[in-house]
PDB file of C-alpha atoms in Angstrom:
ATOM      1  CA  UNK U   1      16.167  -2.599 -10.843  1.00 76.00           C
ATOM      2  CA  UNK U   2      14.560  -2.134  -7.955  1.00 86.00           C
ATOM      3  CA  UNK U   3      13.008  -5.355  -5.829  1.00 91.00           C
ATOM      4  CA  UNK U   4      10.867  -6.732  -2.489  1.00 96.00           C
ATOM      5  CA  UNK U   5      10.765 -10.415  -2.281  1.00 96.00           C
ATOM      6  CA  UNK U   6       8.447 -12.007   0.456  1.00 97.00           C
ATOM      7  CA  UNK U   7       7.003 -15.302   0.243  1.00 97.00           C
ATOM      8  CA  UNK U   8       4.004 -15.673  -1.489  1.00 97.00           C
ATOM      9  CA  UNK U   9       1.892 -17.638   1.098  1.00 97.00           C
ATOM     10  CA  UNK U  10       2.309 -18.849   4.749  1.00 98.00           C
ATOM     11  CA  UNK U  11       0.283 -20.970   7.416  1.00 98.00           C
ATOM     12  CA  UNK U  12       0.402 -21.150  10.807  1.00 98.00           C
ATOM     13  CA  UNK U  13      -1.344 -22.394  13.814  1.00 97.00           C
ATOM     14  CA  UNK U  14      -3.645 -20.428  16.381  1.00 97.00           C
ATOM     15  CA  UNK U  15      -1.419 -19.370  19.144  1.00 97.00           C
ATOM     16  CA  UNK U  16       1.992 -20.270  17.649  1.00 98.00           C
ATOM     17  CA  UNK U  17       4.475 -17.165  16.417  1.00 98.00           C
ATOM     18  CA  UNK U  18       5.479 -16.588  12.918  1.00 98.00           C
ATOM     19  CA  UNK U  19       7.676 -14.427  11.090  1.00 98.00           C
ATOM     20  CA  UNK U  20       7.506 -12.921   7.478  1.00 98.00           C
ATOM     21  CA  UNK U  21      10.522 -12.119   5.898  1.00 98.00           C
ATOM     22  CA  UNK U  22      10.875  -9.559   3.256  1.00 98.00           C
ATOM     23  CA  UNK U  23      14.478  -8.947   1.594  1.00 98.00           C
ATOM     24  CA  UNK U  24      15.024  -5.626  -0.297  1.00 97.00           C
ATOM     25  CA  UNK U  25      17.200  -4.351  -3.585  1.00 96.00           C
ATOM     26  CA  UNK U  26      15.999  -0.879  -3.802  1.00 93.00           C
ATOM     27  CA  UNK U  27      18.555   2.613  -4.754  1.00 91.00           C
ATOM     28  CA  UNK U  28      18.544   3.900  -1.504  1.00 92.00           C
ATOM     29  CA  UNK U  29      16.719   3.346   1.767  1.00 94.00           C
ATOM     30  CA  UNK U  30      14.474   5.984   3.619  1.00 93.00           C
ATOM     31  CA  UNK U  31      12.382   3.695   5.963  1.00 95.00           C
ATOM     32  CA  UNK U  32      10.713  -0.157   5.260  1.00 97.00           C
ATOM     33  CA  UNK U  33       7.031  -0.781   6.175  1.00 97.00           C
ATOM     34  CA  UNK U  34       4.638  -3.137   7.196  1.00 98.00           C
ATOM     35  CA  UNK U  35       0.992  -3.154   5.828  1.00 98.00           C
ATOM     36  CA  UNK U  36      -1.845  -5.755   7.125  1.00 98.00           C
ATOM     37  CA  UNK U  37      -4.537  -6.171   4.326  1.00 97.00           C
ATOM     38  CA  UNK U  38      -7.278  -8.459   5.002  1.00 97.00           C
ATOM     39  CA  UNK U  39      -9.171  -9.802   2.050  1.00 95.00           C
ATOM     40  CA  UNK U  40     -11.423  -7.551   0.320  1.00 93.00           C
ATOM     41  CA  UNK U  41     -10.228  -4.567   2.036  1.00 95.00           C
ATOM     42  CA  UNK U  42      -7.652  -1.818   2.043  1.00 96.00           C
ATOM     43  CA  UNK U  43      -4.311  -2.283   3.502  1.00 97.00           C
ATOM     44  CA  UNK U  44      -4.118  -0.760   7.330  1.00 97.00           C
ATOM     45  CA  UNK U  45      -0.238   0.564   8.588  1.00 96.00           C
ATOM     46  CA  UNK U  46       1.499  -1.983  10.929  1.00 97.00           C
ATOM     47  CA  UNK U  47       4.981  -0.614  11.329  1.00 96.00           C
ATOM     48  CA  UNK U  48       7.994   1.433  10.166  1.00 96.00           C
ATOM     49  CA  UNK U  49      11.327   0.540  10.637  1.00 96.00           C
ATOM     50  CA  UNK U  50      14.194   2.949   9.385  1.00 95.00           C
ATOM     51  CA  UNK U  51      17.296   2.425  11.797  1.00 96.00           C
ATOM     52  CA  UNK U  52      18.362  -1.265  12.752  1.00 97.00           C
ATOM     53  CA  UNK U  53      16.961  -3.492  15.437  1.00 97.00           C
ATOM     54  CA  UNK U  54      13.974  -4.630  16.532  1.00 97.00           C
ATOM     55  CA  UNK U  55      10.442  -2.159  17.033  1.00 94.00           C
ATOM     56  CA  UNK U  56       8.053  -4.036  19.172  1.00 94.00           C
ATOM     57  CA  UNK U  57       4.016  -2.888  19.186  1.00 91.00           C
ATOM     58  CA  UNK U  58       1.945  -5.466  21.344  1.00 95.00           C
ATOM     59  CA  UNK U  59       1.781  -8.655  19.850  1.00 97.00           C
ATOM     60  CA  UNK U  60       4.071  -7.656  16.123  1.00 97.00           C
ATOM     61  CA  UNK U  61       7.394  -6.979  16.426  1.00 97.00           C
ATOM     62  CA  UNK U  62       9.505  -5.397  12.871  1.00 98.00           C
ATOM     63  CA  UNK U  63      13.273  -6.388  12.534  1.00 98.00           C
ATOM     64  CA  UNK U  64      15.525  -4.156  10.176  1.00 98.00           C
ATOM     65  CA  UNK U  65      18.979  -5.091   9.033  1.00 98.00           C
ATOM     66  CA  UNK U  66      20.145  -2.175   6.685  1.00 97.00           C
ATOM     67  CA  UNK U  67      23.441  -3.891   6.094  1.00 96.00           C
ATOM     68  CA  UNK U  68      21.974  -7.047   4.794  1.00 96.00           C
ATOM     69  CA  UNK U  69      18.642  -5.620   2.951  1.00 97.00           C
ATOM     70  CA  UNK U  70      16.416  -7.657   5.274  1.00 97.00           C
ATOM     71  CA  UNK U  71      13.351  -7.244   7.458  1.00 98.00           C
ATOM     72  CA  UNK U  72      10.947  -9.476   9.042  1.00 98.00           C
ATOM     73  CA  UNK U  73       7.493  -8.748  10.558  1.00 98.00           C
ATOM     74  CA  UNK U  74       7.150 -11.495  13.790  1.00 98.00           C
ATOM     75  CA  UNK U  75       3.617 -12.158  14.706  1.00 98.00           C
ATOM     76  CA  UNK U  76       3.160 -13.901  18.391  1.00 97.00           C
ATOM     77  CA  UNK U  77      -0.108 -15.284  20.444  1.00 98.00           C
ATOM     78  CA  UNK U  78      -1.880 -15.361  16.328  1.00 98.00           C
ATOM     79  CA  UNK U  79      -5.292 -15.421  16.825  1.00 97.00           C
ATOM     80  CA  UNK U  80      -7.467 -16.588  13.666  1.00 97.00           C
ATOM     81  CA  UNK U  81      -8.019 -12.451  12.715  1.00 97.00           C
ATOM     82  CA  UNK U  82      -4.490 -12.323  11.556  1.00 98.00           C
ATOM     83  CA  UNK U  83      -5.530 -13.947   8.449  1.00 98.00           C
ATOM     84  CA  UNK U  84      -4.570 -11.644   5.928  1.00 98.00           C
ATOM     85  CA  UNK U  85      -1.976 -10.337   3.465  1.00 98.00           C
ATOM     86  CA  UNK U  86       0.985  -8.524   4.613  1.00 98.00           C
ATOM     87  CA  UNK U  87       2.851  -6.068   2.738  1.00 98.00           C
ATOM     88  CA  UNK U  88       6.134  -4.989   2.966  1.00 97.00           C
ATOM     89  CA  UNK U  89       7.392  -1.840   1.515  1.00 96.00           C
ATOM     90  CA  UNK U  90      10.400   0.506   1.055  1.00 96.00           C
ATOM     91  CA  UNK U  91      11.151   4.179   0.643  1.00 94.00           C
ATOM     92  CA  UNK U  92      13.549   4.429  -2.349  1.00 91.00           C
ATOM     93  CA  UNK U  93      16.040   7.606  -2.458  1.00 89.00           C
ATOM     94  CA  UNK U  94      13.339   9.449  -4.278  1.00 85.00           C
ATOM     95  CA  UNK U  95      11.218   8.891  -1.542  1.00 85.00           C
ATOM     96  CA  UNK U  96       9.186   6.799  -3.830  1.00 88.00           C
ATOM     97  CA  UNK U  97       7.260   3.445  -2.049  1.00 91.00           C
ATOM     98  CA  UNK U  98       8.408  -0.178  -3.502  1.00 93.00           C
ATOM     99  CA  UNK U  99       5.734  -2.551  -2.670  1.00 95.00           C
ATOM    100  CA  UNK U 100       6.558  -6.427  -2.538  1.00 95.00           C
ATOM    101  CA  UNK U 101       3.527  -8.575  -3.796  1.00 95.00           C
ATOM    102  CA  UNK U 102       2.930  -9.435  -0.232  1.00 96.00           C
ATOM    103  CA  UNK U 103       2.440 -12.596   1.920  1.00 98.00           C
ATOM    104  CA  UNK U 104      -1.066 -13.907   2.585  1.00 97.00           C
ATOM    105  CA  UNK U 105      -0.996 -15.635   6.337  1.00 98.00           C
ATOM    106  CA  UNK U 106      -3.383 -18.393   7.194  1.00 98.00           C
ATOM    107  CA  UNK U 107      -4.197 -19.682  10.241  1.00 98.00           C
ATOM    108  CA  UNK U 108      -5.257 -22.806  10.954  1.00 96.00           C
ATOM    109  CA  UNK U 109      -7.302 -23.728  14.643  1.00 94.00           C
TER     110      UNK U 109
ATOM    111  CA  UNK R   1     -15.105   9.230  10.729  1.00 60.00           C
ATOM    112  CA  UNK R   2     -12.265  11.171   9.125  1.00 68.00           C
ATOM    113  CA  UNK R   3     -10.374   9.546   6.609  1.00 92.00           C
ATOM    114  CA  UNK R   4     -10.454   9.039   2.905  1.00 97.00           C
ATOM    115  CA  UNK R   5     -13.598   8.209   0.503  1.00 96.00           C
ATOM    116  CA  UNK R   6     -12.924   6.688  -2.961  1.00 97.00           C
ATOM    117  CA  UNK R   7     -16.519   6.230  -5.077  1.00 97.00           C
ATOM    118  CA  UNK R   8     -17.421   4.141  -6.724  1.00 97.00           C
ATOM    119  CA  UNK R   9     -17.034   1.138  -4.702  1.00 97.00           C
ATOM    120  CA  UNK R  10     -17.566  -1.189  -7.764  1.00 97.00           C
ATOM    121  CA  UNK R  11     -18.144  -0.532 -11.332  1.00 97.00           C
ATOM    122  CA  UNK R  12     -18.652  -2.313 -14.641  1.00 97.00           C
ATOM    123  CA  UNK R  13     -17.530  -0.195 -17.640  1.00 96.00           C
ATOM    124  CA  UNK R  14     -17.476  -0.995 -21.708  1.00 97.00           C
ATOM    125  CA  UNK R  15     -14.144  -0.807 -23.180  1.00 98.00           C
ATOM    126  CA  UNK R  16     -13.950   2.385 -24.667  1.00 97.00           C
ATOM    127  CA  UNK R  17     -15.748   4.651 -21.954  1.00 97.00           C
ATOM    128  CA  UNK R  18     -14.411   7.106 -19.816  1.00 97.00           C
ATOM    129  CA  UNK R  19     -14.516   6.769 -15.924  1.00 97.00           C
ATOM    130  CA  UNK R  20     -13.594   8.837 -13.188  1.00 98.00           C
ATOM    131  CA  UNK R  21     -12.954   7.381  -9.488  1.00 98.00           C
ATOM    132  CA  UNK R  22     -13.247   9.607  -7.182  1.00 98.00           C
ATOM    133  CA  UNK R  23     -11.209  10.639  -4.126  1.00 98.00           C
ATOM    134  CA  UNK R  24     -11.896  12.888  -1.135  1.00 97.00           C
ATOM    135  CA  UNK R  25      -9.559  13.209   2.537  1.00 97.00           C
ATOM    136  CA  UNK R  26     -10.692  15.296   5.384  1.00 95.00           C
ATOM    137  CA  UNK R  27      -7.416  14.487   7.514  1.00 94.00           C
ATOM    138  CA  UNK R  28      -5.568  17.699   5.756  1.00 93.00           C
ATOM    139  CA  UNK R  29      -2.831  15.846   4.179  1.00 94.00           C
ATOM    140  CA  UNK R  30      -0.833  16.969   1.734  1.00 94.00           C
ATOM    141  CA  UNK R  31       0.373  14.562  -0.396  1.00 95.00           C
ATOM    142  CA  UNK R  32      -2.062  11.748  -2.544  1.00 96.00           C
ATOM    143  CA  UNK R  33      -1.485   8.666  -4.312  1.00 97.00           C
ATOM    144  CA  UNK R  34      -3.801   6.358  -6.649  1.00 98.00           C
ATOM    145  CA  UNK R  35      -2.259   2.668  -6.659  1.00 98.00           C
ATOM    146  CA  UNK R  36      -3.669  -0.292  -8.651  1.00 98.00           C
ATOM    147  CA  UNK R  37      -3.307  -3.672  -7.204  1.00 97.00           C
ATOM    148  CA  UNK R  38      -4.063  -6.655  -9.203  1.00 96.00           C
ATOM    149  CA  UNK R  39      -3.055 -10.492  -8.144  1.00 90.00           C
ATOM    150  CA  UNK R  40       0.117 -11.439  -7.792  1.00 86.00           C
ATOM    151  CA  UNK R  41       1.640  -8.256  -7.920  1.00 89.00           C
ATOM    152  CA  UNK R  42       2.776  -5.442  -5.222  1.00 86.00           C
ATOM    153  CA  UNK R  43       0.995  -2.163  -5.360  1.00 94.00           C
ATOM    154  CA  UNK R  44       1.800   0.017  -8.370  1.00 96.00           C
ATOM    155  CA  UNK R  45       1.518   3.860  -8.113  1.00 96.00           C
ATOM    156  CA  UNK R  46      -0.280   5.475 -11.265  1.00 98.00           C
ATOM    157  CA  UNK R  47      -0.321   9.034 -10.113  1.00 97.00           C
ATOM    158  CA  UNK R  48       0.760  11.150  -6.834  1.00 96.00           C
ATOM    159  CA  UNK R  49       0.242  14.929  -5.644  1.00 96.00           C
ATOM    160  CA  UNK R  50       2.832  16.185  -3.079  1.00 93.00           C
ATOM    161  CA  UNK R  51       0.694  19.331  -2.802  1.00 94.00           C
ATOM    162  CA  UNK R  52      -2.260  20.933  -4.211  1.00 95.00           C
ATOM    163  CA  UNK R  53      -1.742  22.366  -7.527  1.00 95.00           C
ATOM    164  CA  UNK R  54       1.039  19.375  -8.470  1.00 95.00           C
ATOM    165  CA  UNK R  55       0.823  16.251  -9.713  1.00 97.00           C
ATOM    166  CA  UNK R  56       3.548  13.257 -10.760  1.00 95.00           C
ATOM    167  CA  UNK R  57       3.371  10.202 -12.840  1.00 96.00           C
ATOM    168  CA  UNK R  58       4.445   6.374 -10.791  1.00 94.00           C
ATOM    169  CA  UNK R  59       5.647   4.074 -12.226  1.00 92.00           C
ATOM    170  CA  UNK R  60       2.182   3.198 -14.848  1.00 97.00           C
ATOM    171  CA  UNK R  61       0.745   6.202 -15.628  1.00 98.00           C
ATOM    172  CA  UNK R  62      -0.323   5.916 -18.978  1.00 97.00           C
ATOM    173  CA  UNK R  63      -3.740   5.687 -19.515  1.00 97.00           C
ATOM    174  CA  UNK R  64      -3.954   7.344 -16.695  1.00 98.00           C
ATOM    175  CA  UNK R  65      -4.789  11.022 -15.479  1.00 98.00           C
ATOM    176  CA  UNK R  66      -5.287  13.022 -12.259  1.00 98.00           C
ATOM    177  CA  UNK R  67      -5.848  16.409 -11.221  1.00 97.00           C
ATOM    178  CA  UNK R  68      -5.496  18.078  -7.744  1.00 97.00           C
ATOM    179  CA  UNK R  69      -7.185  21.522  -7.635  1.00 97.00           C
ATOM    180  CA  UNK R  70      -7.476  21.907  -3.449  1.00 97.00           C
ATOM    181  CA  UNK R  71      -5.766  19.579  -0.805  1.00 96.00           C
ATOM    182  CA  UNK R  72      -9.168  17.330  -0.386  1.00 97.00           C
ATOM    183  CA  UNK R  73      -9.724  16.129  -3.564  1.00 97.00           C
ATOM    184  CA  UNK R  74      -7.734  13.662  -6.023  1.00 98.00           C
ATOM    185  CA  UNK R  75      -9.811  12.233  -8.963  1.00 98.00           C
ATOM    186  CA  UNK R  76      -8.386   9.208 -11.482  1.00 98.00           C
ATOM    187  CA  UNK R  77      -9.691   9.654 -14.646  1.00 98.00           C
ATOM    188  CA  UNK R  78      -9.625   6.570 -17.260  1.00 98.00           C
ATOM    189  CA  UNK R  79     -10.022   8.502 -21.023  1.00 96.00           C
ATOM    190  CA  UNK R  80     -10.980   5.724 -22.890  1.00 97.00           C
ATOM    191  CA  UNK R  81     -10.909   2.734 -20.547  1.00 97.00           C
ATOM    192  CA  UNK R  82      -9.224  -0.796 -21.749  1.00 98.00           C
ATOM    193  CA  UNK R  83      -9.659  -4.167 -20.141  1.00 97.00           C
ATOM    194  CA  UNK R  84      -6.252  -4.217 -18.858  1.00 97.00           C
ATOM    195  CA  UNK R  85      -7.335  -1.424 -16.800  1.00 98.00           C
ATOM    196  CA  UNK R  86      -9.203  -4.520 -14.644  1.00 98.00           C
ATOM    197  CA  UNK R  87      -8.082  -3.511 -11.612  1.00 98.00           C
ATOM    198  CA  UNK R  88      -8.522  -2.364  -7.892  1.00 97.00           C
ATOM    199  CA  UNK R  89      -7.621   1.000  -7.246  1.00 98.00           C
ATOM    200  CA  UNK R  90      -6.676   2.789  -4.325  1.00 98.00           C
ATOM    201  CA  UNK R  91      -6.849   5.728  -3.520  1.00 98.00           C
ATOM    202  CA  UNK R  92      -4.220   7.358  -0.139  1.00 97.00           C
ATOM    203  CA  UNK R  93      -2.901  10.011   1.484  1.00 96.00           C
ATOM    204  CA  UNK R  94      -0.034  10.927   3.928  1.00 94.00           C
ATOM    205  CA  UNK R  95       1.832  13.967   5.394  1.00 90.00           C
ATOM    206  CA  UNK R  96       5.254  14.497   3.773  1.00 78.00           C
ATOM    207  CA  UNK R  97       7.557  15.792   6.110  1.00 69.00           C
ATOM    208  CA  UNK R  98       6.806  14.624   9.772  1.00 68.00           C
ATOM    209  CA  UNK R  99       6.670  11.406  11.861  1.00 72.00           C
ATOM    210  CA  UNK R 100       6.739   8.630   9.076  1.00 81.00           C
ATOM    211  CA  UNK R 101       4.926   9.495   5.978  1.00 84.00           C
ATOM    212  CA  UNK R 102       2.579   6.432   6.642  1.00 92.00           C
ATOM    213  CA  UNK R 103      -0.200   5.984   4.195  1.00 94.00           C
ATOM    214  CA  UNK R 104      -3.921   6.332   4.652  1.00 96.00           C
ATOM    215  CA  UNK R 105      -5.978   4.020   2.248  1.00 97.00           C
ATOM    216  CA  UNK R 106      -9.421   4.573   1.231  1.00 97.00           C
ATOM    217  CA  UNK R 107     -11.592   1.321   0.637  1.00 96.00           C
ATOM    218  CA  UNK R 108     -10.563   0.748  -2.836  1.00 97.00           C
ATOM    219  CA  UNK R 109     -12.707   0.852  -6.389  1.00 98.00           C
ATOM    220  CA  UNK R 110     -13.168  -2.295  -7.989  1.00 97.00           C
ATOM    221  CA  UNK R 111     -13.375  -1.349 -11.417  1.00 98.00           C
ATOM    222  CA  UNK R 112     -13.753  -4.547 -14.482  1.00 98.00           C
ATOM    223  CA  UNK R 113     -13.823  -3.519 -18.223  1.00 98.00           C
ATOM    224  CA  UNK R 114     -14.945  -5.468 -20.703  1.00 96.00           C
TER     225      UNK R 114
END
């Protein structure tokens, strides 16, 4: 079957970096992305990743290894509005979207 | 403010009732999606429209049923509405076939049934 594991919750401190990691099992691979939801609200495009290496947009960066099923979404300078759930997701052969569960991010002053 | 408009918001239903949530883009794009999200899990896709005129079933349809009769509009009907139907729902849109196929979300329907 088909599978996104992230971890189910993370904290982290004001200003520090952190990275979510998302691993995938999917048939095929057209592209992985990144999805910010904050709470109560409707998820918001971060990033899309579909050839290795690293895509950098200001302060998030998205990693993709295609070889080892892997991705990670790194989060520098956090500033208390990155509290949210993040979502990674992957485009299956049928060009269908997996969704993990997703990682709510807290951070602490 | 282009983008996408799901109504209602919020809505308390009997079991038994039918409901439709609503669904309107001005951005043009051609393909729709209605997702539920409940806790715990990733989102699940109930129905999708690559183009208007054509619709799919996801991966929980049943239940379920959606029609697309121009490129703006995408309603989710419920037929006879169940509790496990408790749910978010979003509604979103995205352009097959250029730059990344990124989705647009509306704000989501919070629909309970009891």
């Amino acid at each position: 079957g088909q599978n996104i594991d992230q971890p189910t919750e993370m904290t982290a401190t004001e200003g520090a970096i952190v990275q979510i990691n998302c691993t995938y099992q999917t048939s095929g691979f057209n592209g992985l992305f990144w999805y910010q939801q904050h709470a109560g609200e409707a998820p918001t495009f971060l990033s899309y990743n579909v050839l290795d290496g690293l895509e950098e947009k200001g302060r998030f960066s998205s990693f993709l290894s295609r070889s080892k099923g892997y991705s990670y979404l790194l989060l520098k300078e956090l500033q208390m509005k990155d509290s949210a759930s993040y979502l990674c997701a992957v485009r299956d052969s049928n060009y269908q979207l997996i969704w993990g569960a997703g990682t709510k991010l807290i951070i602490k002053p | 403010i282009a983008g996408i408009t799901q109504a209602p918001t919020s809505q308390i239903l009997a079991a038994g009732r039918r409901m439709t949530l609503r669904c309107t883009q001005d951005m043009r794009h051609n393909a729709m999606y209605w997702y539920r999200q409940d806790l715990g899990l990733g989102l699940r896709l109930i129905h999708y429209s690559n183009t208007a005129g054509t619709t799919g079933k996801g991966e929980v349809p049943d239940g379920y049923s959606v029609s697309r009769a121009n490129t703006d509009d995408f309603p989710l009907t419920l037929a006879s509405a169940v509790p496990s139907q408790t749910s978010v729902y979003f509604c979103a849109s995205s352009v097959q076939g250029e730059g990344t196929g990124e989705l647009f979300f509306g704000e989501g329907s919070r629909l309970t049934v009891l």
